[in-house]
Tab-separated table of C-alpha atoms and ligand atoms in Angstrom:
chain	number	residue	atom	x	y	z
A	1	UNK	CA	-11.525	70.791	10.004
A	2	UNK	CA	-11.595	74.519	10.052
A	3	UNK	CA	-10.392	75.822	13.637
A	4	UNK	CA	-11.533	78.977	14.759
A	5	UNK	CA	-8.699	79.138	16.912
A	6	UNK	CA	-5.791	78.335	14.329
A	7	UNK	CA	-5.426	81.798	13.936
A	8	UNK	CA	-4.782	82.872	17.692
A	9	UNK	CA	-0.483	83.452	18.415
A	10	UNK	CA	0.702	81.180	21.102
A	11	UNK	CA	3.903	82.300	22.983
A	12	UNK	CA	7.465	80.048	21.542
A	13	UNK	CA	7.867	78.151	25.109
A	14	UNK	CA	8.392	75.048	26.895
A	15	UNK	CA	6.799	74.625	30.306
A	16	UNK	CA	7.969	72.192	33.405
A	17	UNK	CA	5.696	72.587	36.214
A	18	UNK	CA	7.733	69.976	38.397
A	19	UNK	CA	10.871	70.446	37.201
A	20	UNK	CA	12.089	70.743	40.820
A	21	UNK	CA	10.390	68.414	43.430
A	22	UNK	CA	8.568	70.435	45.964
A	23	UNK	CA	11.104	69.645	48.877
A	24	UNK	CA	14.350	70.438	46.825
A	25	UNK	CA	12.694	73.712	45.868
A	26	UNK	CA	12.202	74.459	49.680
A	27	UNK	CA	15.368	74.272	50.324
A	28	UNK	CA	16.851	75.707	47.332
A	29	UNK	CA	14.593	78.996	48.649
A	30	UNK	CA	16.271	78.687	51.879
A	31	UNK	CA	19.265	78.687	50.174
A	32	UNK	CA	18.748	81.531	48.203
A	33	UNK	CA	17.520	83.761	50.865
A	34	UNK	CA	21.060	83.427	52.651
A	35	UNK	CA	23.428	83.497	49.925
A	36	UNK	CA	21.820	85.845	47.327
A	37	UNK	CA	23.166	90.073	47.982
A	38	UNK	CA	19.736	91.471	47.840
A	39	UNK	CA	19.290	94.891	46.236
A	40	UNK	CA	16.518	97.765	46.484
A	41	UNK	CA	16.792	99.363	43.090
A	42	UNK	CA	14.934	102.040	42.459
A	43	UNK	CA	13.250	103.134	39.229
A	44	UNK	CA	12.877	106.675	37.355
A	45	UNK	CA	9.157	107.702	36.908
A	46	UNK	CA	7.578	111.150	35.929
A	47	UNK	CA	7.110	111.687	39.938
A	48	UNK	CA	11.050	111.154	40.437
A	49	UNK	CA	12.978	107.548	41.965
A	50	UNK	CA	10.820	104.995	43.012
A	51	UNK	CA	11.894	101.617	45.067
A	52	UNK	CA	11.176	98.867	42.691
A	53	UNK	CA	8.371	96.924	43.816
A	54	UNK	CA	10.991	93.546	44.528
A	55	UNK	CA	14.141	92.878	45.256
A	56	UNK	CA	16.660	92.107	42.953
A	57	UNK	CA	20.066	90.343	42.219
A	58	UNK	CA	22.370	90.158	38.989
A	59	UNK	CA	24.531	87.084	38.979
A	60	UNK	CA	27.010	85.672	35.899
A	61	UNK	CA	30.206	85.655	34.861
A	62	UNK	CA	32.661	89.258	34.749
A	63	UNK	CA	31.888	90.074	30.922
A	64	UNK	CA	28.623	89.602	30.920
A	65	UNK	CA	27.730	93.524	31.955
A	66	UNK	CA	24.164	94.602	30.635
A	67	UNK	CA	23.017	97.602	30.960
A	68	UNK	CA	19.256	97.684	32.366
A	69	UNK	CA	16.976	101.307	32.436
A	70	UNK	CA	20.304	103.146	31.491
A	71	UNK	CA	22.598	101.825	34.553
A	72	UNK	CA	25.457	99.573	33.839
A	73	UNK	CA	24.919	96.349	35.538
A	74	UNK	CA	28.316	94.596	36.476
A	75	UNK	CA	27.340	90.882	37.732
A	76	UNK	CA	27.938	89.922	41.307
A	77	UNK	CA	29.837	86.053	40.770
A	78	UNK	CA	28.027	83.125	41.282
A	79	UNK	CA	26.824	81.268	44.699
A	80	UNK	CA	26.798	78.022	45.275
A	81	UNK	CA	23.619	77.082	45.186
A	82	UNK	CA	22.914	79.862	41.687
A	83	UNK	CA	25.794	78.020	40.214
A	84	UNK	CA	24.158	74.949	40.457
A	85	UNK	CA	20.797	75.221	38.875
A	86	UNK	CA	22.258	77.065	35.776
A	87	UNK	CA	23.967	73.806	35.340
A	88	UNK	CA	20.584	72.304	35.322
A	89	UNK	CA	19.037	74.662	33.322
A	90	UNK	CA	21.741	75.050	30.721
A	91	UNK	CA	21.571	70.501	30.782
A	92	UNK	CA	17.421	71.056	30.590
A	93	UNK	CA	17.202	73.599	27.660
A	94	UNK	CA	20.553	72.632	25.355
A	95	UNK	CA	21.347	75.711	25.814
A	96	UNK	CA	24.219	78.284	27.255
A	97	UNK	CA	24.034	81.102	29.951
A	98	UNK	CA	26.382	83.485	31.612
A	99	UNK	CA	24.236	85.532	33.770
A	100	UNK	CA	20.796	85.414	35.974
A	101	UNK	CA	18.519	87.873	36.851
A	102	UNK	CA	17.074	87.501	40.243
A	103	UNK	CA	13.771	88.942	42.144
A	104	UNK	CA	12.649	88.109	44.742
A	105	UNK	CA	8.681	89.368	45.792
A	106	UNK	CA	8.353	90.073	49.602
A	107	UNK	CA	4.547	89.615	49.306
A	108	UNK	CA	1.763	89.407	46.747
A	109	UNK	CA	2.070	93.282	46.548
A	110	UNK	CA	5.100	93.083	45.165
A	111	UNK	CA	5.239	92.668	41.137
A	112	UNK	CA	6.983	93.203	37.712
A	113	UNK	CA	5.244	95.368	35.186
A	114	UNK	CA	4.892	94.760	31.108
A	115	UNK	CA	7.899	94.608	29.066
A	116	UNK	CA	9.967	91.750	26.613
A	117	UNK	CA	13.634	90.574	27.593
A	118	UNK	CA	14.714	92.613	24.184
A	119	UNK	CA	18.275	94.563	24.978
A	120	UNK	CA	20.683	94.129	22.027
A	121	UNK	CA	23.398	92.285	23.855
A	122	UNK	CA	20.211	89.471	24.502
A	123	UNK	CA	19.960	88.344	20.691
A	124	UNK	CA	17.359	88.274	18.699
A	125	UNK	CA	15.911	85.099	19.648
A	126	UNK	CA	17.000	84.653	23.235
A	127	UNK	CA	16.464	81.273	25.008
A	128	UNK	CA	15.493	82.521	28.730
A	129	UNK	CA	15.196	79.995	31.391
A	130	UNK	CA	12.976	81.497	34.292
A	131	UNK	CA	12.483	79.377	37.283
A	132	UNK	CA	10.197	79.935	40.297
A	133	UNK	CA	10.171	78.811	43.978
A	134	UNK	CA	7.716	79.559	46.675
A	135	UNK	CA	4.152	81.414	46.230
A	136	UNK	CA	2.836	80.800	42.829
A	137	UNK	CA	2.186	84.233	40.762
A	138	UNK	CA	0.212	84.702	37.657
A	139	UNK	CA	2.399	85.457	34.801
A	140	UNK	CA	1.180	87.277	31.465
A	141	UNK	CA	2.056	87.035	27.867
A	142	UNK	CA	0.000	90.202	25.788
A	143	UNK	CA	0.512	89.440	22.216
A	144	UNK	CA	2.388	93.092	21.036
A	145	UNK	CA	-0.082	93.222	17.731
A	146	UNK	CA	-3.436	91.578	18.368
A	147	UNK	CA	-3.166	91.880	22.551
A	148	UNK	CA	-4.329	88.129	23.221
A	149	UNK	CA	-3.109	87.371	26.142
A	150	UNK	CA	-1.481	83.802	27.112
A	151	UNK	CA	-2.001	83.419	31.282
A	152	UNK	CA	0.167	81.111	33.595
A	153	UNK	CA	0.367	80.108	37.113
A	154	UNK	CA	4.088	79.737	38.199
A	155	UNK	CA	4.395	77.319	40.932
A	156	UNK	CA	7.298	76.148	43.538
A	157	UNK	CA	9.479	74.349	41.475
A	158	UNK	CA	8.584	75.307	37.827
A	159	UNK	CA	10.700	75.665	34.785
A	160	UNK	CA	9.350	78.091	32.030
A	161	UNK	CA	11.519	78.602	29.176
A	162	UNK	CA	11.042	81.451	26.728
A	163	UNK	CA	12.552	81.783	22.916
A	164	UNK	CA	12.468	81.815	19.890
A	165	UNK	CA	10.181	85.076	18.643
A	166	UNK	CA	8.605	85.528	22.158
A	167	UNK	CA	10.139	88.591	23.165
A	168	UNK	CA	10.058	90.248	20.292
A	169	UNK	CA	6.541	89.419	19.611
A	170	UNK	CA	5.304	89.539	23.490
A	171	UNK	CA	5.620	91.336	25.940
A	172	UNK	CA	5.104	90.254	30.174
A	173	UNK	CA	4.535	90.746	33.491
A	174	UNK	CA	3.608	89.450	36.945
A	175	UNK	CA	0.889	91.372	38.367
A	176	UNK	CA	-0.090	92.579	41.813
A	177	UNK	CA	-2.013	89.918	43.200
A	178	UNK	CA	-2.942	90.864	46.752
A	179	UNK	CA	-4.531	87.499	47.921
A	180	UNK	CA	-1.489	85.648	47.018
A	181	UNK	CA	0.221	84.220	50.308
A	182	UNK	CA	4.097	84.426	51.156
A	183	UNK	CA	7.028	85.266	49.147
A	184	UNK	CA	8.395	84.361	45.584
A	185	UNK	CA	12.274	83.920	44.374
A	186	UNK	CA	12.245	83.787	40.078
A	187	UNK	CA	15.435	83.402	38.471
A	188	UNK	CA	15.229	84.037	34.669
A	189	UNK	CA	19.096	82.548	33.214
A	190	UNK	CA	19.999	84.373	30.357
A	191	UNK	CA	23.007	84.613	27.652
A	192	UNK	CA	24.223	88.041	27.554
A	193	UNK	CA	26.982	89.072	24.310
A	194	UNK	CA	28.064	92.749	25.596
A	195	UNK	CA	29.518	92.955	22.254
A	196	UNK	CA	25.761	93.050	20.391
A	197	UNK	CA	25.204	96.040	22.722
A	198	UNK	CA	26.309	98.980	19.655
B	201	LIG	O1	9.237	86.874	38.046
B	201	LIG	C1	8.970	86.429	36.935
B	201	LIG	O2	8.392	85.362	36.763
B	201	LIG	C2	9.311	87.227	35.700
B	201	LIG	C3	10.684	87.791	35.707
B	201	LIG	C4	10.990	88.500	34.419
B	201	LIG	O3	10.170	88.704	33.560
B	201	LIG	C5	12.354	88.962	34.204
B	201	LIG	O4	13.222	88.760	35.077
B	201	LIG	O5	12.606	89.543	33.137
B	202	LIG	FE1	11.113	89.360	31.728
């Protein structure tokens, strides 16, 4: 039967919302929260350096250095418990990775604006593993052509997993949400080749 909807993009991913049970994922936060070396970065605007609006970590093995708004990003190595989930998400999505981008988001003020996981030493087609613990955010896909948009909720525990075409064909972000309660860890595991970067 004709679909009106056939023609409307959908993002390439694969979604888990209990891929860690609610209890594990408490204390995986704890975890996290102790071990992790928690950065303020700051970012250039037209008004000068801002503080990002989270905190941040970059985790993953020596050679995997990507450079990120024009700085050179040399990963901190592994903790324990960091080292342990990208097992499970490497056994979960069939798929390699060598570094994780943390951030953590001290409140519902806190955010990440639009943009696509696109630098060269990602890949064309990057499979990104993002996982989430603690205060469920919205999270956007706006289609880069058409601008539908794709919505989300990403709860404690969750396993969203982004490739294929996605990032080249959408970009995302996790809005301000002021009524949202408590803070939020995401990890989102990537493979980065620093060769691919020239
Ligand atoms: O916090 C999130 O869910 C998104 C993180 C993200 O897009 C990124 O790390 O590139
Ligand atoms: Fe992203």
């Amino acid at each position: 039967m004709f679909d009106l909807f056939d023609d409307i993009p959908k993002p390439d991913i694969a979604w888990h919302p209990d891929w860690i049970d609610a209890d594990a994922a408490c204390d995986l936060m704890g975890a996290l929260i102790a071990e992790v070396a928690w950065q303020q970065d700051t970012m250039t605007t037209p008004g000068g350096r801002v503080p990002l609006p989270r905190l941040t970590a970059w985790q993953g093995e020596p050679d995997a250095v990507y450079v990120y708004s024009g700085i050179r990003n040399v990963p901190q190595p592994w903790t324990p418990a960091v080292a342990q989930l990208r097992e499970r998400a490497e056994a979960a999505c069939d798929a390699r990775f060598n570094s994780v981008l943390l951030n953590r988001y001290r409140s519902g003020l806190d955010s990440m604006g639009w943009h696509a996981d696109k630098e060269r030493e990602l890949g064309p087609e990057p499979v990104i593993a993002s996982v989430s613990l603690g205060a469920t955010r919205t999270f956007e896909f706006r289609h880069a052509r058409t601008h539908a948009t794709h919505t989300l909720a990403l709860t404690h525990g969750s396993l969203l997993v982004m490739r294929g075409r996605t990032q080249r064909e959408w970009v995302h972000r996790v809005p301000k949400e002021p009524g949202a309660r408590g803070e939020r860890i995401n990890l989102t595991f990537r493979w980065v080749d620093a060769s691919k970067r020239k």
